[in-house]
PDB file of C-alpha atoms in Angstrom:
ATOM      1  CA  UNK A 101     131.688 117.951 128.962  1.00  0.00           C
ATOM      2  CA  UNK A 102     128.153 117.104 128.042  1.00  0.00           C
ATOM      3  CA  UNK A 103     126.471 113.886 128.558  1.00  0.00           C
ATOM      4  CA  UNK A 104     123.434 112.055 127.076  1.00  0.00           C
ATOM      5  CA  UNK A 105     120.556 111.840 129.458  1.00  0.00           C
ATOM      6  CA  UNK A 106     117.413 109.770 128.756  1.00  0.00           C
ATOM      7  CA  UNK A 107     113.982 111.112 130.149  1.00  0.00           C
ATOM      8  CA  UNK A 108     110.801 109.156 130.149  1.00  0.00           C
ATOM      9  CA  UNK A 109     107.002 111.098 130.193  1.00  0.00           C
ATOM     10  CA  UNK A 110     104.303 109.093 131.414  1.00  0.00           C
ATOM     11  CA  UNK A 111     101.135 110.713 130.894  1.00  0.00           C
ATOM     12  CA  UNK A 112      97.018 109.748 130.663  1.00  0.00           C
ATOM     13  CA  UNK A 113      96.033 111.958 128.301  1.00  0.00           C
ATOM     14  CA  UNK A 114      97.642 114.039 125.620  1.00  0.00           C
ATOM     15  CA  UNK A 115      95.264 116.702 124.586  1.00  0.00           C
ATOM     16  CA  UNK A 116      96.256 119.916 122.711  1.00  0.00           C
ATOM     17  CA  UNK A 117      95.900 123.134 124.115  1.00  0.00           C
ATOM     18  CA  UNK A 118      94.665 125.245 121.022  1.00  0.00           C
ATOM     19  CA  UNK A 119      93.215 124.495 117.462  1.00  0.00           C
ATOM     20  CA  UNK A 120      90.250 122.608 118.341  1.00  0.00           C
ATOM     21  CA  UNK A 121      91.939 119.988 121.271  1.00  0.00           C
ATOM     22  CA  UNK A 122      93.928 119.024 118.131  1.00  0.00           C
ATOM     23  CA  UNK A 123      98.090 117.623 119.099  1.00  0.00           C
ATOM     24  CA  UNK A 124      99.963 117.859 115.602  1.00  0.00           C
ATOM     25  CA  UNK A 125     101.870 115.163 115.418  1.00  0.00           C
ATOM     26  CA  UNK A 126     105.354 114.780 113.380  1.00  0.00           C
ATOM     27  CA  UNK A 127     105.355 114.055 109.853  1.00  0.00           C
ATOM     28  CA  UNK A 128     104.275 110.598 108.873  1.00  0.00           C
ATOM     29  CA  UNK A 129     102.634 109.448 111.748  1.00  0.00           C
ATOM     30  CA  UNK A 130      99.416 108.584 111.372  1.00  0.00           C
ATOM     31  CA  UNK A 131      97.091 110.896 112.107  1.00  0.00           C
ATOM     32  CA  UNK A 132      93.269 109.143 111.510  1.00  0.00           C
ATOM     33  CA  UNK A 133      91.795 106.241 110.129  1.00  0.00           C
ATOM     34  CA  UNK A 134      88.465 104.795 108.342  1.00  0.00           C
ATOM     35  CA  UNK A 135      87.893 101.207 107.592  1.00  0.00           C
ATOM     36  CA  UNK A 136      84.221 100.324 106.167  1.00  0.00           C
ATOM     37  CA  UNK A 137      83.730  96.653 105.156  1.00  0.00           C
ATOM     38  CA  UNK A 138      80.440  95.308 103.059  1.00  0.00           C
ATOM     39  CA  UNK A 139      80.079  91.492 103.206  1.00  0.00           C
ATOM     40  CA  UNK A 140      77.656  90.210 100.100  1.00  0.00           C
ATOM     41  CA  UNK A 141      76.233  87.238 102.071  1.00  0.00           C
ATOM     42  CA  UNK A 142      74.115  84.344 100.811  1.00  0.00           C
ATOM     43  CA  UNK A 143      72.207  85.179  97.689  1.00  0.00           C
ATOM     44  CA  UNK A 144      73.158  88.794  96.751  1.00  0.00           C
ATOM     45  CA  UNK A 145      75.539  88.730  93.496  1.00  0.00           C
ATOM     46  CA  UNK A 146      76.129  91.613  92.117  1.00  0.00           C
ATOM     47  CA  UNK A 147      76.814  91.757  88.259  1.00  0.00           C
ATOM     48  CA  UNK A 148      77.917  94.768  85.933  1.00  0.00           C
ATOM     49  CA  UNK A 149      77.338  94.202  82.617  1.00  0.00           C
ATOM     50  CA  UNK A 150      76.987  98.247  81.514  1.00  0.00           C
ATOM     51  CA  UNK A 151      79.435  99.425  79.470  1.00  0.00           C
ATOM     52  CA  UNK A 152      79.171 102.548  81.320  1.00  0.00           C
ATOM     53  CA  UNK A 153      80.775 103.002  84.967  1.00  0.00           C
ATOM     54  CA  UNK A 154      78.878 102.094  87.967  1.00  0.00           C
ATOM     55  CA  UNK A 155      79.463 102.394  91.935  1.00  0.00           C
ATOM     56  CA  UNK A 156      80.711  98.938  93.087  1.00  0.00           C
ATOM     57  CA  UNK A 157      78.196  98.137  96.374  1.00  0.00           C
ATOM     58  CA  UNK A 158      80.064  97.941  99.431  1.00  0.00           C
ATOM     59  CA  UNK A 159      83.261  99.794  97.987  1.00  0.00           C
ATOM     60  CA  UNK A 160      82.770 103.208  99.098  1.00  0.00           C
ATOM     61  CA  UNK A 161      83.883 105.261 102.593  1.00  0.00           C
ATOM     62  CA  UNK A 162      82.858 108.874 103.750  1.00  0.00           C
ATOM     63  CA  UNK A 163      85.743 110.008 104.993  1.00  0.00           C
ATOM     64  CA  UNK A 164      86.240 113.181 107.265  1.00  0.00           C
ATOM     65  CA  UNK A 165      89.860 114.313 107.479  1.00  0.00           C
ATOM     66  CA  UNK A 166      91.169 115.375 110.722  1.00  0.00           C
ATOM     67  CA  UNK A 167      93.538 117.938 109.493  1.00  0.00           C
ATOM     68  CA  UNK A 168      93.640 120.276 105.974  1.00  0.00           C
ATOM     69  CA  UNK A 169      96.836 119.147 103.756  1.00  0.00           C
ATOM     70  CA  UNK A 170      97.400 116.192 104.836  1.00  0.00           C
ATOM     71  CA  UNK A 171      98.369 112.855 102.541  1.00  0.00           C
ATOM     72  CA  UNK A 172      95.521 109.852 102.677  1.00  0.00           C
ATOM     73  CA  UNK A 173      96.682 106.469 101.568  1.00  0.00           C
ATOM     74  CA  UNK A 174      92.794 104.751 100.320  1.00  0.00           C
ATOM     75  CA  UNK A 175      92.936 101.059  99.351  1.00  0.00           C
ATOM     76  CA  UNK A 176      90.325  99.436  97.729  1.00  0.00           C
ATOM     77  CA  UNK A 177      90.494  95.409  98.612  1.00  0.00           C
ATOM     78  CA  UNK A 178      87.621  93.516  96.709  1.00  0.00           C
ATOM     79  CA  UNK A 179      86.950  90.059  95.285  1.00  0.00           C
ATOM     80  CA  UNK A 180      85.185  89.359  91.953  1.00  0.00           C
ATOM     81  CA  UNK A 181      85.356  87.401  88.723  1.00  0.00           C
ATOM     82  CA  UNK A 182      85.121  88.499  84.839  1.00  0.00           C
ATOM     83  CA  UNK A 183      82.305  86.501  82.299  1.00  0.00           C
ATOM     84  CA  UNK A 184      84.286  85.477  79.134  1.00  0.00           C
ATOM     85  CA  UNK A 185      81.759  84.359  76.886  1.00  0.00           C
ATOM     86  CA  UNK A 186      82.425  81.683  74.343  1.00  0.00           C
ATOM     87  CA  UNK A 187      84.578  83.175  71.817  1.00  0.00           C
ATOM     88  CA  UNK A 188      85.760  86.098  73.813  1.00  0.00           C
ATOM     89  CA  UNK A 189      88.420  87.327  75.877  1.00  0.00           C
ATOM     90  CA  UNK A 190      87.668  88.524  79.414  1.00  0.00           C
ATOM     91  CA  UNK A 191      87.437  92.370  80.081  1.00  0.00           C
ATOM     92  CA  UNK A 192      86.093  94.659  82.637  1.00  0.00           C
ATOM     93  CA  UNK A 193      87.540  97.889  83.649  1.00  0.00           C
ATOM     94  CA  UNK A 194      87.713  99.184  87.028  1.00  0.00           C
ATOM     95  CA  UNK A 195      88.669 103.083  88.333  1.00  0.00           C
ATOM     96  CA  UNK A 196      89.144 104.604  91.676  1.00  0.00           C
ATOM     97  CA  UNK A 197      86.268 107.916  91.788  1.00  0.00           C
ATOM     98  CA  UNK A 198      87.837 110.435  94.420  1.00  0.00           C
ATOM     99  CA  UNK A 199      85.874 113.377  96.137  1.00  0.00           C
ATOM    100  CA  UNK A 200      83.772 113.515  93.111  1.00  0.00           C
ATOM    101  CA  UNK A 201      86.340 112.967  90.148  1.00  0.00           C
ATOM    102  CA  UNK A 202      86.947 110.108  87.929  1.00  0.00           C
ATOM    103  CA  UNK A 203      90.512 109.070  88.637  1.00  0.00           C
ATOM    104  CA  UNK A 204      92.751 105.773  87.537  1.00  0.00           C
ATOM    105  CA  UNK A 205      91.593 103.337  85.373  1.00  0.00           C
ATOM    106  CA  UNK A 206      92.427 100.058  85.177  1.00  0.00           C
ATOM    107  CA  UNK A 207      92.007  97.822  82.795  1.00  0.00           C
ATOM    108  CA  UNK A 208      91.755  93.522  83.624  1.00  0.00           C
ATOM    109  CA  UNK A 209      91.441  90.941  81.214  1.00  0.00           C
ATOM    110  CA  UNK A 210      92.443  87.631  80.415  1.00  0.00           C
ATOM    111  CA  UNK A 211      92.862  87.353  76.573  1.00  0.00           C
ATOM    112  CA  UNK A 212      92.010  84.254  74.613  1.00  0.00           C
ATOM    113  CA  UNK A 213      89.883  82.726  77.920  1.00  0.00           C
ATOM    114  CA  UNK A 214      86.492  82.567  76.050  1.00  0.00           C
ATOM    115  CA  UNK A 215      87.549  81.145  73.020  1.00  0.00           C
ATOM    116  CA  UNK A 216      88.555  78.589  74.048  1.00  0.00           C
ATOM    117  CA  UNK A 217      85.184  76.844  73.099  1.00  0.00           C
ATOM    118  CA  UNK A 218      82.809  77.618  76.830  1.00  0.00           C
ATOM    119  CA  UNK A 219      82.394  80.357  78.318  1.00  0.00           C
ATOM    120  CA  UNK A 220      84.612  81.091  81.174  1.00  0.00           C
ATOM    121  CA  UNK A 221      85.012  82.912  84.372  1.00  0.00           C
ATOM    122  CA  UNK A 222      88.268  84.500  85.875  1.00  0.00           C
ATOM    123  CA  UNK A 223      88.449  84.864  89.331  1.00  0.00           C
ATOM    124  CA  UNK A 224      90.401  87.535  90.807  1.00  0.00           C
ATOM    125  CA  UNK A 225      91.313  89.448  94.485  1.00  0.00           C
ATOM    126  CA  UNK A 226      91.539  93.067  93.677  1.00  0.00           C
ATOM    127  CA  UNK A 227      93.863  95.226  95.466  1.00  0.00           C
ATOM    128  CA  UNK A 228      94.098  99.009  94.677  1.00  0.00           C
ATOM    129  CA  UNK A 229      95.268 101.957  96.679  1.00  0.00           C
ATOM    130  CA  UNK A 230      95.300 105.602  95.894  1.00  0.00           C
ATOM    131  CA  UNK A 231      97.055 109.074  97.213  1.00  0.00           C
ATOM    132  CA  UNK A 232      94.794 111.738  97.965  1.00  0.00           C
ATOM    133  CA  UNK A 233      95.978 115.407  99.699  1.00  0.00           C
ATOM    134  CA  UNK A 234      92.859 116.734 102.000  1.00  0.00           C
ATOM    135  CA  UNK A 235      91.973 120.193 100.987  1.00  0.00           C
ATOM    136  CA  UNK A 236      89.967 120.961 104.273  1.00  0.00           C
ATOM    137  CA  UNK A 237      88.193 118.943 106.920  1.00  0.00           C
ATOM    138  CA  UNK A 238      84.943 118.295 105.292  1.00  0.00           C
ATOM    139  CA  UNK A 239      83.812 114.475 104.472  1.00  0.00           C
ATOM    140  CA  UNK A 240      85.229 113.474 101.348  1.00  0.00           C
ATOM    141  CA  UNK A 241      84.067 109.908  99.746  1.00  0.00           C
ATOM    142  CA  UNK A 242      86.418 107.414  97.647  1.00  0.00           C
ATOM    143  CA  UNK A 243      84.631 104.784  95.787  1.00  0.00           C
ATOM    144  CA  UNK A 244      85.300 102.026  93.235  1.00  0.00           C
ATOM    145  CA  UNK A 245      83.627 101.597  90.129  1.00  0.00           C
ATOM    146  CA  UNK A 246      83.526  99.244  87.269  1.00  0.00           C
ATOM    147  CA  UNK A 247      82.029  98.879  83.744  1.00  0.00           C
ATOM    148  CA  UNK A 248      82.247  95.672  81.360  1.00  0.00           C
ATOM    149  CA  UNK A 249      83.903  95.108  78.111  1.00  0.00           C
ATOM    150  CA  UNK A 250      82.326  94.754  75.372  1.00  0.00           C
ATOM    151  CA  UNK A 251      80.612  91.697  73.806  1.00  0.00           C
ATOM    152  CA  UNK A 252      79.261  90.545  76.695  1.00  0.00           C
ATOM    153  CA  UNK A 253      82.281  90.483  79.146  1.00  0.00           C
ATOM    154  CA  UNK A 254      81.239  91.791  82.942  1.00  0.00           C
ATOM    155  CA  UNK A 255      82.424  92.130  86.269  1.00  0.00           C
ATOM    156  CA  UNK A 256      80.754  90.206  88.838  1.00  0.00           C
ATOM    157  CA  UNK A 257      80.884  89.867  93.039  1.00  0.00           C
ATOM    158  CA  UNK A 258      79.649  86.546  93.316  1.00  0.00           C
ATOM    159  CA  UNK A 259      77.928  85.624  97.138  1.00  0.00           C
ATOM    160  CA  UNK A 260      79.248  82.436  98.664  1.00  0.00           C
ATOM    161  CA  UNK A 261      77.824  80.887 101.729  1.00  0.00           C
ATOM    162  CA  UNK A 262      79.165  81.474 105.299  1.00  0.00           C
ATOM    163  CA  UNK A 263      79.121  85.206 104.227  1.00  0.00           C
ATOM    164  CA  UNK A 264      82.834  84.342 102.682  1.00  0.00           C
ATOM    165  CA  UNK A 265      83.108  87.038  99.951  1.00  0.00           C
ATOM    166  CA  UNK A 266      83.678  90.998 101.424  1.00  0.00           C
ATOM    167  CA  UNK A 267      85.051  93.959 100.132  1.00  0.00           C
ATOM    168  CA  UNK A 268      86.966  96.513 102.281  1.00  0.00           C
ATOM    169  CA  UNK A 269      87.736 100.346 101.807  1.00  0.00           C
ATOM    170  CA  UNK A 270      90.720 102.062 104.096  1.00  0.00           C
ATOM    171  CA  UNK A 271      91.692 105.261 104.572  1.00  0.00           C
ATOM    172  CA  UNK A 272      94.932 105.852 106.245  1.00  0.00           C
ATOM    173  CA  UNK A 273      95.737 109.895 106.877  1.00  0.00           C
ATOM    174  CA  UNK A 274      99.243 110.664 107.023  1.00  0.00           C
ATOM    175  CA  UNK A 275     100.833 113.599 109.242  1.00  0.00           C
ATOM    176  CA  UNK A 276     102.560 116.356 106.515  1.00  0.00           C
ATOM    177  CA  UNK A 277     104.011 118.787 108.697  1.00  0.00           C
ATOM    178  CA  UNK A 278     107.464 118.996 111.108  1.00  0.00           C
ATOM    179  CA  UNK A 279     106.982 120.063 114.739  1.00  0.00           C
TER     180      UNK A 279
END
């Protein structure tokens, strides 16, 4: 007869004993982080009226993975409006730019908004994330970019007092191997 027996390890430190002090852990745990926040403050809008793509300030993170093949979960967490200008609708296009390629593209607009008469401005919380498999353990960098409609649509990040409006960039790294 064979009976269940529970154990308990208590320990300080867990540290491995080969491959660079590295423990493997089993698959998805979470293996490393990277957060990087960029608050706009008092005075320092940012608009983006090219029709071409730009780097969104404050929406971009160096990241160094711990381990080679593993999954990273990046999400992108911004705040920003779109200029509608009388008689138009409201467009601006946004894509995720991963180690160094243009990725997906997203498209946000509000149709009919600036023709209704004024111009107008649609406010919106942007919330994107993105897969990405490491390749090695080299820094890699994840970024946001936008570029306007046309007709005089664009994206802006608006500053508010009391350093209210921030964008954030995570990186989660996810554990791809079973011990």
């Amino acid at each position: 007869k064979v009976s269940n027996h529970m154990s308990t390890l208590s320990v300080d430190t867990i540290q491995g004993q080969t491959t660079a002090a590295n423990v493997k852990l089993p698959a998805g745990g979470i293996v490393n982080y990277g957060l990087v926040e960029y608050s706009i403050g008092t005075g320092g809008t940012q608009s983006y009226s090219s029709t071409s793509y730009a780097d969104i300030t404050g929406a971009t993170i160096s990241y160094t993975p711990k381990y080679s093949g593993s999954k990273c979960l990046i999400t992108f967490n911004l705040y920003g409006r779109i200029l509608a200008p009388s008689g138009q609708d409201a467009v601006a296009y946004l894509r995720t730019h991963i180690n160094g390629s243009a990725s997906k593209e997203y498209y946000v607009g509000g149709d009919n908004l600036g023709k209704l008469g004024d111009s107008i401005w649609l406010p919106m919380f942007i919330n994107i994330s993105q897969e990405f498999t490491t390749s090695g353990t080299s820094a890699v960098v994840f970024k946001m970019q936008t570029k306007a409609g046309a007709n005089g649509n664009y994206f802006q990040v608006p500053h508010h007092g009391n350093d209210l409006a921030h964008h954030t960039v995570s990186v989660l790294e996810i554990a791809q191997w079973v011990l």
